[in-house]
Amino acid sequence: MSFFNSIGRSMARAPRPPKRSTTPTSSSFPSTESLPNTPTTPSAPKPLYLCSPFVEAALVKGNFKHIVMLPKYADVMEWVAVNIFDFYQNLNQFYGVLAECCTQQSCPTMTAGPALNYTWINQDRKSVQLPAPTYIDYVMTWVQNLLDDDNVFPTKSGREFSQTFPSTVKHVYRQLLRVFAHLYHAHYPQILHLRSEPHFNSLFAHFLAFGKEYELLDIKDVKGQPGIPVGIGALWERWKEMGILES
Ligand SMILES: [Zn+2]
C-alpha cells in the first residue's frame, strides 16, 4: 500500500460536518448555466474580493506551481485523488461555517456573478433553478458518495483507478468550482467577517493551480461566457497578473 492510499483510507473515515441530504435527487451531471432573463447593468461596483488588501490576502505566499507538482514516485492518479479529497474536505468545512448565511431566503438561486445562475439537471433531464444551499448540498453529497466509493476512489492496495476516473474528477472539479464561485460571489463579506480570507484565497488559488496543472479545469467554467461572466474569473486574471498563478 502506498503512502497516499493510507492517507485516503484514514481520512475517508473522518466525520463530515453538517446536514447533508442522504441522496441527491439528481444523479446526472454536469448541470449547465442558465441565461438570465434580464441583462444586468455593467456598472456594478467592484467586488470586495478583487479589492486590496483582500485580493492579496493569503496563507501561502508566492506561486503555487511547486505545491501542485507531482511528488517523486507518486502515481498521478493517486496525487489527483488525494488532492481532490483535501479540496473537498476544506471547502466542506468552510461551507459548514458559512451555511447559516446561505439560506433559501438569502440565496434562492445558485448565483456566481451579477448575471449568472447555475441550474441543476434533474432526473427528467430538465434544467431547474435550486436555492444555493440545496444545490451545494447536492454537490457535496454527490462528491462525498464518490469519495466513499471504492470503485471510484480506490483505497485498497492493488485496486486500480477506473478508466472513467479522469472524466469523473473533471465533473467533480467543475461542481466544486461552482461552490467556490457562489461563496465568493454571495458570501465574501461573511468570509471577511470571519477573517478567513487569507485561508480561503489560498485554498482557492491552490485549487485553481492544481486544476490547471492536471487539466481538470475548463477555463470557460472559470471565466464564463461573453456577457455572463463568472465573478471569480476576474480573480483568476488578477492572480495571474500578481504572479500567484501561472499565466
Ligand atoms: Zn449562498
Coordinates of N, CA and C and ligand atoms in Angstrom, one line a residue:
M1 N 0.8 -1.2 0.0 CA 0.0 0.0 0.0 C 0.9 1.2 0.0
S2 N 0.4 2.2 -0.8 CA 1.3 3.4 -0.9 C 0.9 4.4 0.2
F3 N 1.7 5.4 0.4 CA 1.5 6.4 1.3 C 0.2 7.1 1.1
F4 N -0.1 7.4 -0.2 CA -1.3 8.2 -0.4 C -2.5 7.3 -0.2
N5 N -2.4 6.0 -0.5 CA -3.6 5.2 -0.2 C -3.9 5.2 1.3
S6 N -2.8 5.1 2.1 CA -3.1 5.0 3.5 C -3.7 6.3 4.0
I7 N -3.3 7.5 3.4 CA -3.9 8.7 3.8 C -5.4 8.7 3.4
G8 N -5.6 8.3 2.2 CA -7.0 8.3 1.7 C -7.9 7.4 2.6
R9 N -7.4 6.3 3.0 CA -8.2 5.4 3.8 C -8.5 6.0 5.1
S10 N -7.5 6.5 5.8 CA -7.8 7.0 7.1 C -8.6 8.3 7.1
M11 N -8.4 9.1 6.1 CA -9.2 10.4 6.1 C -10.6 10.1 5.6
A12 N -10.8 9.1 4.9 CA -12.1 8.8 4.4 C -13.1 8.6 5.5
R13 N -12.5 8.2 6.6 CA -13.5 7.9 7.8 C -13.7 9.2 8.6
A14 N -13.1 10.3 8.3 CA -13.2 11.5 9.1 C -14.7 11.9 9.1
P15 N -15.2 12.4 10.2 CA -16.6 12.8 10.2 C -16.8 14.0 9.3
R16 N -18.0 14.0 8.8 CA -18.3 15.1 7.9 C -19.2 16.1 8.5
P17 N -18.8 17.4 8.4 CA -19.7 18.4 9.0 C -21.1 18.4 8.4
P18 N -21.8 19.4 8.8 CA -23.3 19.4 9.0 C -24.1 18.7 7.9
K19 N -25.4 18.6 8.3 CA -26.6 18.4 7.5 C -26.3 18.2 6.0
R20 N -26.4 17.0 5.6 CA -26.4 16.7 4.1 C -27.6 15.8 3.9
S21 N -28.2 16.0 2.8 CA -29.3 15.0 2.4 C -28.6 13.7 2.1
T22 N -29.3 12.6 2.2 CA -28.6 11.3 2.0 C -28.3 11.1 0.5
T23 N -29.3 11.5 -0.3 CA -29.1 11.2 -1.7 C -29.5 12.5 -2.5
P24 N -28.7 12.9 -3.4 CA -29.2 14.0 -4.3 C -30.3 13.5 -5.2
T25 N -31.2 14.3 -5.5 CA -32.3 13.8 -6.3 C -31.8 13.7 -7.8
S26 N -30.7 14.3 -8.1 CA -30.2 14.2 -9.4 C -28.9 13.4 -9.4
S27 N -28.8 12.4 -10.3 CA -27.6 11.7 -10.4 C -26.8 12.1 -11.6
S28 N -27.4 13.0 -12.4 CA -26.8 13.4 -13.6 C -26.1 14.7 -13.6
F29 N -24.9 14.6 -14.1 CA -24.0 15.8 -14.2 C -23.6 15.8 -15.7
P30 N -23.1 16.9 -16.1 CA -23.0 18.2 -15.5 C -24.3 19.0 -15.7
S31 N -24.5 19.9 -14.8 CA -25.6 20.8 -15.0 C -25.0 22.0 -15.8
T32 N -25.9 22.8 -16.2 CA -25.5 23.9 -17.1 C -25.8 25.3 -16.6
E33 N -25.2 26.3 -17.1 CA -25.6 27.6 -16.7 C -26.9 28.0 -17.4
S34 N -27.6 28.9 -16.8 CA -28.8 29.4 -17.4 C -28.6 30.8 -17.8
L35 N -29.2 31.2 -18.9 CA -29.1 32.6 -19.3 C -30.1 33.4 -18.5
P36 N -29.7 34.5 -18.0 CA -30.6 35.3 -17.2 C -31.7 35.9 -18.0
N37 N -32.8 36.2 -17.4 CA -33.9 36.8 -18.1 C -33.6 38.3 -18.5
T38 N -33.0 38.9 -17.5 CA -32.8 40.3 -17.7 C -31.3 40.6 -17.7
P39 N -30.8 41.3 -18.6 CA -29.3 41.7 -18.6 C -29.1 42.7 -17.4
T40 N -28.0 42.5 -16.8 CA -27.7 43.4 -15.7 C -26.9 44.6 -16.1
T41 N -26.9 45.6 -15.4 CA -26.1 46.8 -15.7 C -24.6 46.5 -15.5
P42 N -23.8 47.0 -16.4 CA -22.4 46.7 -16.2 C -21.7 47.5 -15.2
S43 N -22.4 48.5 -14.6 CA -21.8 49.4 -13.7 C -21.8 49.0 -12.2
A44 N -21.9 47.6 -12.0 CA -21.9 47.1 -10.6 C -20.6 47.4 -10.0
P45 N -20.6 47.7 -8.7 CA -19.3 48.0 -8.0 C -18.4 46.8 -8.0
K46 N -17.1 47.1 -8.0 CA -16.1 46.1 -8.0 C -16.3 45.2 -6.7
P47 N -16.3 43.9 -6.9 CA -16.5 43.0 -5.7 C -15.3 43.2 -4.8
L48 N -15.6 43.0 -3.5 CA -14.6 43.2 -2.4 C -13.4 42.2 -2.6
Y49 N -13.7 41.0 -3.1 CA -12.6 40.1 -3.3 C -11.5 40.5 -4.3
L50 N -11.9 41.5 -5.1 CA -10.9 42.0 -6.1 C -10.2 43.2 -5.6
C51 N -10.6 43.7 -4.4 CA -10.0 44.9 -3.8 C -8.9 44.6 -2.9
S52 N -7.9 45.5 -2.9 CA -6.8 45.5 -2.0 C -7.4 45.8 -0.6
P53 N -7.0 45.2 0.5 CA -5.9 44.2 0.6 C -6.4 42.8 0.4
F54 N -7.7 42.6 0.2 CA -8.3 41.3 0.3 C -7.7 40.4 -0.8
V55 N -7.6 41.0 -2.0 CA -7.1 40.2 -3.2 C -5.7 39.6 -2.9
E56 N -4.9 40.3 -2.1 CA -3.6 39.8 -1.8 C -3.5 38.9 -0.6
A57 N -4.6 38.8 0.2 CA -4.5 38.1 1.4 C -4.3 36.6 1.1
A58 N -3.3 36.0 1.8 CA -3.0 34.6 1.5 C -2.2 34.0 2.7
L59 N -2.4 32.7 2.9 CA -1.6 32.0 3.9 C -0.3 31.6 3.2
V60 N -0.4 31.3 1.9 CA 0.8 30.8 1.1 C 1.2 32.0 0.3
K61 N 2.5 32.4 0.4 CA 3.0 33.5 -0.4 C 3.7 32.9 -1.6
G62 N 3.6 33.6 -2.7 CA 4.3 33.2 -3.9 C 3.4 32.3 -4.8
N63 N 4.1 31.7 -5.7 CA 3.4 30.9 -6.8 C 3.1 29.5 -6.3
F64 N 2.0 29.0 -6.8 CA 1.5 27.6 -6.4 C 2.1 26.5 -7.3
K65 N 2.9 26.9 -8.2 CA 3.4 25.9 -9.2 C 4.1 24.7 -8.5
H66 N 4.9 25.0 -7.4 CA 5.7 24.0 -6.8 C 4.8 23.1 -5.9
I67 N 3.8 23.7 -5.3 CA 2.9 22.9 -4.4 C 2.2 21.9 -5.2
V68 N 1.8 22.2 -6.4 CA 1.0 21.3 -7.2 C 1.8 20.2 -7.9
M69 N 3.1 20.4 -8.0 CA 3.9 19.4 -8.7 C 3.8 18.0 -8.2
L70 N 3.8 17.1 -9.1 CA 3.7 15.7 -8.7 C 5.0 15.3 -7.9
P71 N 4.8 14.8 -6.7 CA 6.0 14.4 -5.9 C 6.6 13.2 -6.6
K72 N 7.9 13.1 -6.4 CA 8.7 12.0 -6.9 C 8.1 10.7 -6.5
Y73 N 8.0 9.7 -7.3 CA 7.5 8.4 -7.1 C 6.0 8.3 -6.8
A74 N 5.3 9.4 -6.8 CA 3.8 9.3 -6.6 C 3.1 9.1 -8.0
D75 N 2.1 8.3 -7.9 CA 1.3 8.0 -9.0 C 0.3 9.2 -9.3
V76 N 0.2 9.6 -10.5 CA -0.5 10.8 -10.8 C -2.0 10.7 -10.4
M77 N -2.6 9.5 -10.6 CA -4.0 9.3 -10.2 C -4.2 9.5 -8.7
E78 N -3.2 8.9 -8.0 CA -3.3 9.0 -6.5 C -3.1 10.4 -6.1
W79 N -2.2 11.1 -6.7 CA -2.0 12.5 -6.4 C -3.2 13.4 -6.6
V80 N -3.9 13.1 -7.7 CA -5.1 13.8 -8.0 C -6.2 13.5 -7.0
A81 N -6.3 12.2 -6.7 CA -7.3 11.7 -5.8 C -7.1 12.3 -4.4
V82 N -5.9 12.3 -3.9 CA -5.7 12.8 -2.5 C -5.9 14.3 -2.5
N83 N -5.5 15.0 -3.5 CA -5.7 16.5 -3.5 C -7.2 16.8 -3.6
I84 N -8.0 16.1 -4.4 CA -9.4 16.4 -4.5 C -10.0 16.1 -3.2
F85 N -9.6 15.0 -2.5 CA -10.1 14.7 -1.2 C -9.9 15.9 -0.3
D86 N -8.7 16.5 -0.3 CA -8.4 17.6 0.6 C -9.2 18.9 0.2
F87 N -9.3 19.1 -1.1 CA -10.0 20.3 -1.5 C -11.5 20.2 -1.0
Y88 N -12.0 19.0 -1.2 CA -13.4 18.8 -0.8 C -13.6 19.0 0.7
Q89 N -12.6 18.4 1.5 CA -12.7 18.5 3.0 C -12.7 20.0 3.4
N90 N -11.7 20.7 2.8 CA -11.5 22.1 3.2 C -12.7 22.9 2.8
L91 N -13.2 22.7 1.6 CA -14.3 23.5 1.1 C -15.6 23.2 2.0
N92 N -15.7 21.9 2.3 CA -16.9 21.5 3.1 C -16.8 22.1 4.5
Q93 N -15.7 22.3 5.0 CA -15.6 22.9 6.3 C -15.9 24.4 6.2
F94 N -15.4 25.1 5.2 CA -15.8 26.5 5.0 C -17.3 26.6 4.8
Y95 N -17.8 25.7 4.0 CA -19.3 25.8 3.8 C -20.0 25.5 5.1
G96 N -19.5 24.6 5.9 CA -20.2 24.3 7.1 C -20.3 25.6 8.0
V97 N -19.3 26.4 8.0 CA -19.3 27.6 8.8 C -20.2 28.7 8.1
L98 N -20.2 28.7 6.8 CA -21.0 29.8 6.1 C -22.4 29.4 5.9
A99 N -22.7 28.1 6.1 CA -24.1 27.6 5.8 C -25.2 28.4 6.5
E100 N -25.0 29.0 7.6 CA -26.0 29.7 8.3 C -26.4 31.0 7.6
C101 N -25.4 31.5 6.8 CA -25.7 32.7 6.0 C -26.2 32.3 4.6
C102 N -26.1 31.1 4.2 CA -26.6 30.7 2.9 C -27.9 29.9 3.0
T103 N -29.0 30.6 2.9 CA -30.3 30.0 3.2 C -31.2 30.2 1.9
Q104 N -32.3 29.5 2.0 CA -33.2 29.6 0.8 C -33.7 31.1 0.6
Q105 N -33.7 31.8 1.7 CA -34.1 33.2 1.6 C -33.0 34.1 1.1
S106 N -31.8 33.9 1.6 CA -30.7 34.8 1.2 C -30.2 34.4 -0.2
C107 N -30.3 33.1 -0.6 CA -29.8 32.7 -1.8 C -30.8 31.7 -2.5
P108 N -31.9 32.3 -3.0 CA -32.9 31.5 -3.7 C -32.4 30.8 -5.0
T109 N -31.3 31.3 -5.5 CA -30.7 30.7 -6.7 C -29.2 30.5 -6.5
M110 N -28.6 29.7 -7.3 CA -27.2 29.4 -7.2 C -26.4 30.5 -8.0
T111 N -26.3 31.6 -7.5 CA -25.6 32.7 -8.2 C -24.1 32.6 -8.1
A112 N -23.5 33.2 -9.2 CA -22.0 33.2 -9.2 C -21.5 34.4 -9.9
G113 N -22.3 35.3 -10.2 CA -21.9 36.5 -10.9 C -23.2 37.4 -11.0
P114 N -23.0 38.6 -11.4 CA -24.1 39.5 -11.5 C -25.2 39.1 -12.4
A115 N -24.9 38.3 -13.4 CA -25.9 37.8 -14.4 C -25.9 36.3 -14.5
L116 N -25.3 35.6 -13.5 CA -25.1 34.1 -13.7 C -25.8 33.3 -12.5
N117 N -26.7 32.4 -12.9 CA -27.2 31.4 -12.0 C -26.9 30.1 -12.6
Y118 N -26.4 29.2 -11.8 CA -26.2 27.8 -12.2 C -27.6 27.1 -12.0
T119 N -27.9 26.2 -13.0 CA -29.1 25.4 -12.8 C -28.6 23.9 -12.7
W120 N -29.5 23.2 -12.1 CA -29.3 21.8 -11.9 C -30.1 20.9 -12.9
I121 N -29.5 19.9 -13.4 CA -30.2 19.0 -14.3 C -30.9 17.9 -13.4
N122 N -32.2 17.9 -13.4 CA -32.9 16.9 -12.6 C -33.0 15.5 -13.2
Q123 N -33.7 14.6 -12.6 CA -33.9 13.3 -13.1 C -34.6 13.2 -14.4
D124 N -35.4 14.2 -14.7 CA -36.1 14.2 -16.0 C -35.3 15.0 -17.1
R125 N -34.0 15.2 -16.8 CA -33.1 15.9 -17.7 C -33.5 17.4 -17.9
K126 N -34.3 17.9 -17.0 CA -34.7 19.3 -17.1 C -33.8 20.1 -16.2
S127 N -33.5 21.3 -16.8 CA -32.6 22.2 -16.0 C -33.5 23.0 -15.1
V128 N -33.2 22.9 -13.8 CA -34.1 23.6 -12.8 C -33.2 24.5 -11.9
Q129 N -33.9 25.6 -11.5 CA -33.3 26.5 -10.5 C -33.4 25.9 -9.1
L130 N -32.3 25.9 -8.4 CA -32.4 25.5 -7.0 C -31.9 26.6 -6.1
P131 N -32.4 26.6 -4.9 CA -31.7 27.5 -3.9 C -30.3 27.1 -3.7
A132 N -29.4 28.1 -3.5 CA -28.0 27.7 -3.4 C -27.7 26.7 -2.4
P133 N -28.3 26.8 -1.2 CA -27.9 25.7 -0.2 C -28.4 24.3 -0.6
T134 N -29.4 24.2 -1.4 CA -29.9 22.9 -1.9 C -28.9 22.4 -2.9
Y135 N -28.5 23.3 -3.8 CA -27.6 23.0 -4.9 C -26.3 22.5 -4.3
I136 N -25.8 23.3 -3.3 CA -24.5 22.9 -2.7 C -24.6 21.6 -2.0
D137 N -25.7 21.4 -1.3 CA -25.9 20.2 -0.6 C -25.8 19.0 -1.5
Y138 N -26.5 19.1 -2.7 CA -26.4 18.0 -3.7 C -25.0 17.8 -4.1
V139 N -24.3 18.9 -4.4 CA -22.9 18.7 -4.9 C -22.1 18.0 -3.8
M140 N -22.2 18.5 -2.6 CA -21.3 17.9 -1.6 C -21.6 16.5 -1.3
T141 N -22.9 16.2 -1.3 CA -23.4 14.8 -1.0 C -22.9 13.9 -2.2
W142 N -23.0 14.4 -3.4 CA -22.6 13.6 -4.5 C -21.1 13.3 -4.5
V143 N -20.3 14.4 -4.1 CA -18.8 14.2 -4.1 C -18.5 13.2 -2.9
Q144 N -19.1 13.4 -1.8 CA -18.8 12.6 -0.6 C -19.1 11.1 -1.0
N145 N -20.2 10.9 -1.7 CA -20.5 9.5 -2.1 C -19.5 8.9 -3.0
L146 N -19.0 9.7 -3.9 CA -17.9 9.3 -4.8 C -16.7 8.9 -4.0
L147 N -16.3 9.8 -3.1 CA -15.1 9.6 -2.3 C -15.2 8.3 -1.5
D148 N -16.4 8.0 -1.1 CA -16.7 6.8 -0.2 C -16.7 5.6 -1.1
D149 N -16.8 5.7 -2.4 CA -17.0 4.6 -3.3 C -15.6 4.0 -3.7
D150 N -15.3 2.9 -3.2 CA -14.0 2.3 -3.5 C -13.8 2.0 -5.0
N151 N -14.9 1.9 -5.8 CA -14.7 1.7 -7.2 C -14.2 3.0 -7.9
V152 N -14.5 4.1 -7.3 CA -14.2 5.4 -7.9 C -12.8 5.9 -7.3
F153 N -12.8 5.9 -6.0 CA -11.5 6.4 -5.3 C -11.0 5.2 -4.5
P154 N -10.3 4.3 -5.2 CA -9.8 3.1 -4.5 C -8.9 3.4 -3.4
T155 N -9.1 2.7 -2.3 CA -8.2 2.9 -1.1 C -7.5 1.6 -0.8
K156 N -8.0 0.5 -1.3 CA -7.4 -0.8 -1.0 C -6.2 -1.0 -1.9
S157 N -5.1 -1.6 -1.4 CA -3.9 -1.8 -2.2 C -4.2 -2.8 -3.4
G158 N -3.6 -2.5 -4.5 CA -3.8 -3.4 -5.6 C -5.0 -3.0 -6.5
R159 N -5.8 -2.1 -6.0 CA -7.0 -1.7 -6.7 C -6.6 -0.6 -7.7
E160 N -7.0 -0.7 -8.9 CA -6.7 0.3 -10.0 C -7.8 1.3 -10.0
F161 N -7.3 2.5 -10.5 CA -8.3 3.5 -10.8 C -9.0 3.1 -12.1
S162 N -10.3 3.4 -12.2 CA -11.1 3.1 -13.4 C -10.7 4.0 -14.5
Q163 N -11.1 3.6 -15.7 CA -10.8 4.4 -16.9 C -11.6 5.7 -16.9
T164 N -12.7 5.7 -16.2 CA -13.6 6.9 -16.2 C -13.1 7.8 -15.1
F165 N -12.1 7.5 -14.3 CA -11.7 8.4 -13.2 C -11.4 9.8 -13.7
P166 N -10.6 10.0 -14.8 CA -10.3 11.4 -15.3 C -11.6 12.2 -15.6
S167 N -12.6 11.6 -16.2 CA -13.8 12.3 -16.5 C -14.6 12.6 -15.3
T168 N -14.6 11.6 -14.4 CA -15.3 11.8 -13.1 C -14.7 13.0 -12.3
V169 N -13.4 13.0 -12.2 CA -12.8 14.1 -11.4 C -13.0 15.4 -12.1
K170 N -13.1 15.5 -13.4 CA -13.4 16.7 -14.1 C -14.8 17.2 -13.7
H171 N -15.7 16.3 -13.6 CA -17.1 16.7 -13.2 C -17.0 17.2 -11.7
V172 N -16.3 16.5 -10.9 CA -16.2 16.9 -9.5 C -15.6 18.3 -9.4
Y173 N -14.5 18.5 -10.2 CA -13.8 19.8 -10.2 C -14.8 20.9 -10.6
R174 N -15.5 20.7 -11.6 CA -16.5 21.7 -12.2 C -17.5 22.1 -11.1
Q175 N -18.0 21.1 -10.4 CA -19.0 21.4 -9.4 C -18.4 22.1 -8.2
L176 N -17.2 21.6 -7.8 CA -16.6 22.3 -6.6 C -16.3 23.8 -7.0
L177 N -15.9 24.0 -8.2 CA -15.6 25.3 -8.7 C -16.9 26.2 -8.5
R178 N -18.0 25.6 -8.8 CA -19.2 26.4 -8.7 C -19.5 26.8 -7.2
V179 N -19.2 25.9 -6.3 CA -19.4 26.2 -4.9 C -18.4 27.3 -4.5
F180 N -17.2 27.3 -4.9 CA -16.3 28.4 -4.7 C -16.9 29.7 -5.3
A181 N -17.3 29.5 -6.5 CA -17.8 30.7 -7.3 C -19.0 31.4 -6.5
H182 N -19.9 30.5 -6.0 CA -21.0 31.1 -5.2 C -20.5 31.7 -3.9
L183 N -19.6 31.1 -3.2 CA -19.2 31.6 -1.9 C -18.5 33.0 -2.1
Y184 N -17.6 33.1 -3.2 CA -17.0 34.4 -3.4 C -18.0 35.4 -3.8
H185 N -19.0 35.0 -4.7 CA -19.9 36.0 -5.2 C -20.9 36.5 -4.1
A186 N -21.4 35.5 -3.4 CA -22.5 35.8 -2.4 C -22.1 36.0 -1.0
H187 N -21.0 35.4 -0.6 CA -20.7 35.4 0.8 C -19.3 35.9 1.2
Y188 N -18.7 36.7 0.4 CA -17.4 37.2 0.7 C -17.4 38.1 2.0
P189 N -18.5 38.9 2.2 CA -18.5 39.7 3.4 C -18.4 38.8 4.7
Q190 N -19.1 37.7 4.6 CA -19.0 36.8 5.8 C -17.6 36.2 5.9
I191 N -17.0 35.9 4.8 CA -15.6 35.3 4.9 C -14.7 36.4 5.5
L192 N -14.9 37.6 5.1 CA -14.1 38.7 5.7 C -14.4 38.9 7.2
H193 N -15.7 38.8 7.5 CA -16.1 38.9 8.9 C -15.4 37.8 9.8
L194 N -15.3 36.6 9.2 CA -14.6 35.6 10.0 C -13.1 35.7 9.9
R195 N -12.6 36.7 9.1 CA -11.2 36.9 8.9 C -10.5 35.6 8.3
S196 N -11.3 35.0 7.4 CA -10.8 33.8 6.8 C -10.3 34.0 5.4
E197 N -10.3 35.3 4.9 CA -9.9 35.5 3.5 C -8.5 35.0 3.2
P198 N -7.5 35.1 4.1 CA -6.2 34.5 3.6 C -6.3 33.0 3.4
H199 N -7.0 32.3 4.3 CA -7.1 30.9 4.2 C -8.0 30.5 2.9
F200 N -9.1 31.2 2.8 CA -10.0 30.9 1.7 C -9.3 31.2 0.3
N201 N -8.6 32.3 0.2 CA -7.9 32.7 -1.0 C -6.8 31.6 -1.3
S202 N -6.1 31.2 -0.3 CA -5.0 30.2 -0.6 C -5.6 28.9 -1.0
L203 N -6.7 28.5 -0.4 CA -7.4 27.3 -0.8 C -7.8 27.3 -2.2
F204 N -8.4 28.5 -2.6 CA -9.0 28.6 -3.9 C -7.8 28.7 -5.0
A205 N -6.8 29.5 -4.6 CA -5.7 29.6 -5.6 C -5.0 28.2 -5.8
H206 N -4.9 27.5 -4.7 CA -4.3 26.1 -4.8 C -5.2 25.2 -5.7
F207 N -6.5 25.3 -5.5 CA -7.5 24.6 -6.3 C -7.4 24.9 -7.8
L208 N -7.2 26.2 -8.1 CA -7.1 26.7 -9.5 C -5.8 26.2 -10.1
A209 N -4.7 26.4 -9.3 CA -3.4 26.0 -9.9 C -3.3 24.5 -10.1
F210 N -3.9 23.7 -9.2 CA -3.9 22.3 -9.3 C -4.8 21.8 -10.5
G211 N -5.9 22.5 -10.6 CA -6.8 22.1 -11.7 C -6.2 22.4 -13.1
K212 N -5.5 23.5 -13.1 CA -4.8 23.9 -14.4 C -3.7 22.9 -14.7
E213 N -2.9 22.6 -13.7 CA -1.7 21.7 -13.9 C -2.2 20.3 -14.5
Y214 N -3.3 19.8 -13.9 CA -3.7 18.5 -14.3 C -4.9 18.5 -15.2
E215 N -5.1 19.6 -15.8 CA -6.2 19.7 -16.9 C -7.5 19.3 -16.4
L216 N -7.8 19.6 -15.1 CA -9.1 19.3 -14.6 C -10.1 20.4 -14.7
L217 N -9.6 21.6 -15.0 CA -10.4 22.8 -15.1 C -10.6 23.2 -16.5
D218 N -11.8 23.6 -16.8 CA -12.1 24.1 -18.1 C -12.1 25.7 -17.9
I219 N -11.3 26.4 -18.7 CA -11.2 27.8 -18.4 C -12.5 28.5 -18.7
K220 N -13.3 27.9 -19.6 CA -14.7 28.5 -19.8 C -15.5 28.5 -18.5
D221 N -15.3 27.5 -17.7 CA -16.0 27.4 -16.4 C -15.5 28.4 -15.4
V222 N -14.3 28.8 -15.6 CA -13.7 29.8 -14.6 C -14.1 31.2 -15.0
K223 N -14.1 31.4 -16.3 CA -14.4 32.8 -16.8 C -15.8 33.1 -17.2
G224 N -16.6 32.0 -17.6 CA -17.9 32.2 -18.0 C -18.0 32.6 -19.5
Q225 N -19.2 32.9 -19.9 CA -19.4 33.2 -21.3 C -19.4 34.7 -21.5
P226 N -19.3 35.2 -22.8 CA -19.3 36.6 -23.0 C -20.7 37.2 -22.5
G227 N -20.6 38.2 -21.8 CA -21.8 38.8 -21.2 C -22.3 38.2 -20.0
I228 N -21.8 37.0 -19.7 CA -22.3 36.3 -18.4 C -21.1 35.8 -17.7
P229 N -20.3 36.7 -17.2 CA -19.0 36.3 -16.6 C -19.3 35.6 -15.2
V230 N -18.4 34.7 -14.9 CA -18.3 34.2 -13.5 C -17.5 35.2 -12.7
G231 N -18.0 35.5 -11.5 CA -17.3 36.5 -10.7 C -15.9 36.2 -10.5
I232 N -15.6 35.0 -10.2 CA -14.2 34.6 -9.9 C -13.3 34.6 -11.1
G233 N -13.8 34.7 -12.3 CA -13.0 34.8 -13.5 C -12.0 36.0 -13.4
A234 N -12.5 37.1 -12.8 CA -11.7 38.3 -12.7 C -10.6 38.1 -11.6
L235 N -10.9 37.3 -10.6 CA -9.9 36.9 -9.6 C -8.8 36.1 -10.2
W236 N -9.2 35.2 -11.0 CA -8.2 34.3 -11.7 C -7.3 35.2 -12.5
E237 N -7.8 36.2 -13.3 CA -7.0 37.1 -14.1 C -6.1 37.9 -13.2
R238 N -6.6 38.4 -12.1 CA -5.9 39.2 -11.2 C -4.7 38.5 -10.6
W239 N -5.0 37.2 -10.1 CA -3.9 36.4 -9.5 C -2.8 36.0 -10.5
K240 N -3.2 35.9 -11.8 CA -2.2 35.7 -12.8 C -1.3 36.9 -12.9
E241 N -1.9 38.1 -13.0 CA -1.1 39.3 -13.1 C -0.2 39.5 -11.9
M242 N -0.7 39.0 -10.7 CA 0.1 39.2 -9.5 C 1.2 38.1 -9.4
G243 N 1.1 37.1 -10.2 CA 2.1 36.0 -10.2 C 1.8 34.9 -9.2
I244 N 0.6 35.0 -8.6 CA 0.2 33.9 -7.7 C -0.1 32.6 -8.5
L245 N -0.7 32.8 -9.7 CA -1.0 31.7 -10.6 C -0.1 31.9 -11.8
E246 N 0.2 30.8 -12.5 CA 0.9 30.8 -13.7 C 0.1 31.5 -14.8
S247 N 0.7 32.3 -15.7 CA -0.1 32.9 -16.7 C -0.1 32.0 -17.9
Ligands
ZN1 ZN -25.4 31.4 -0.6

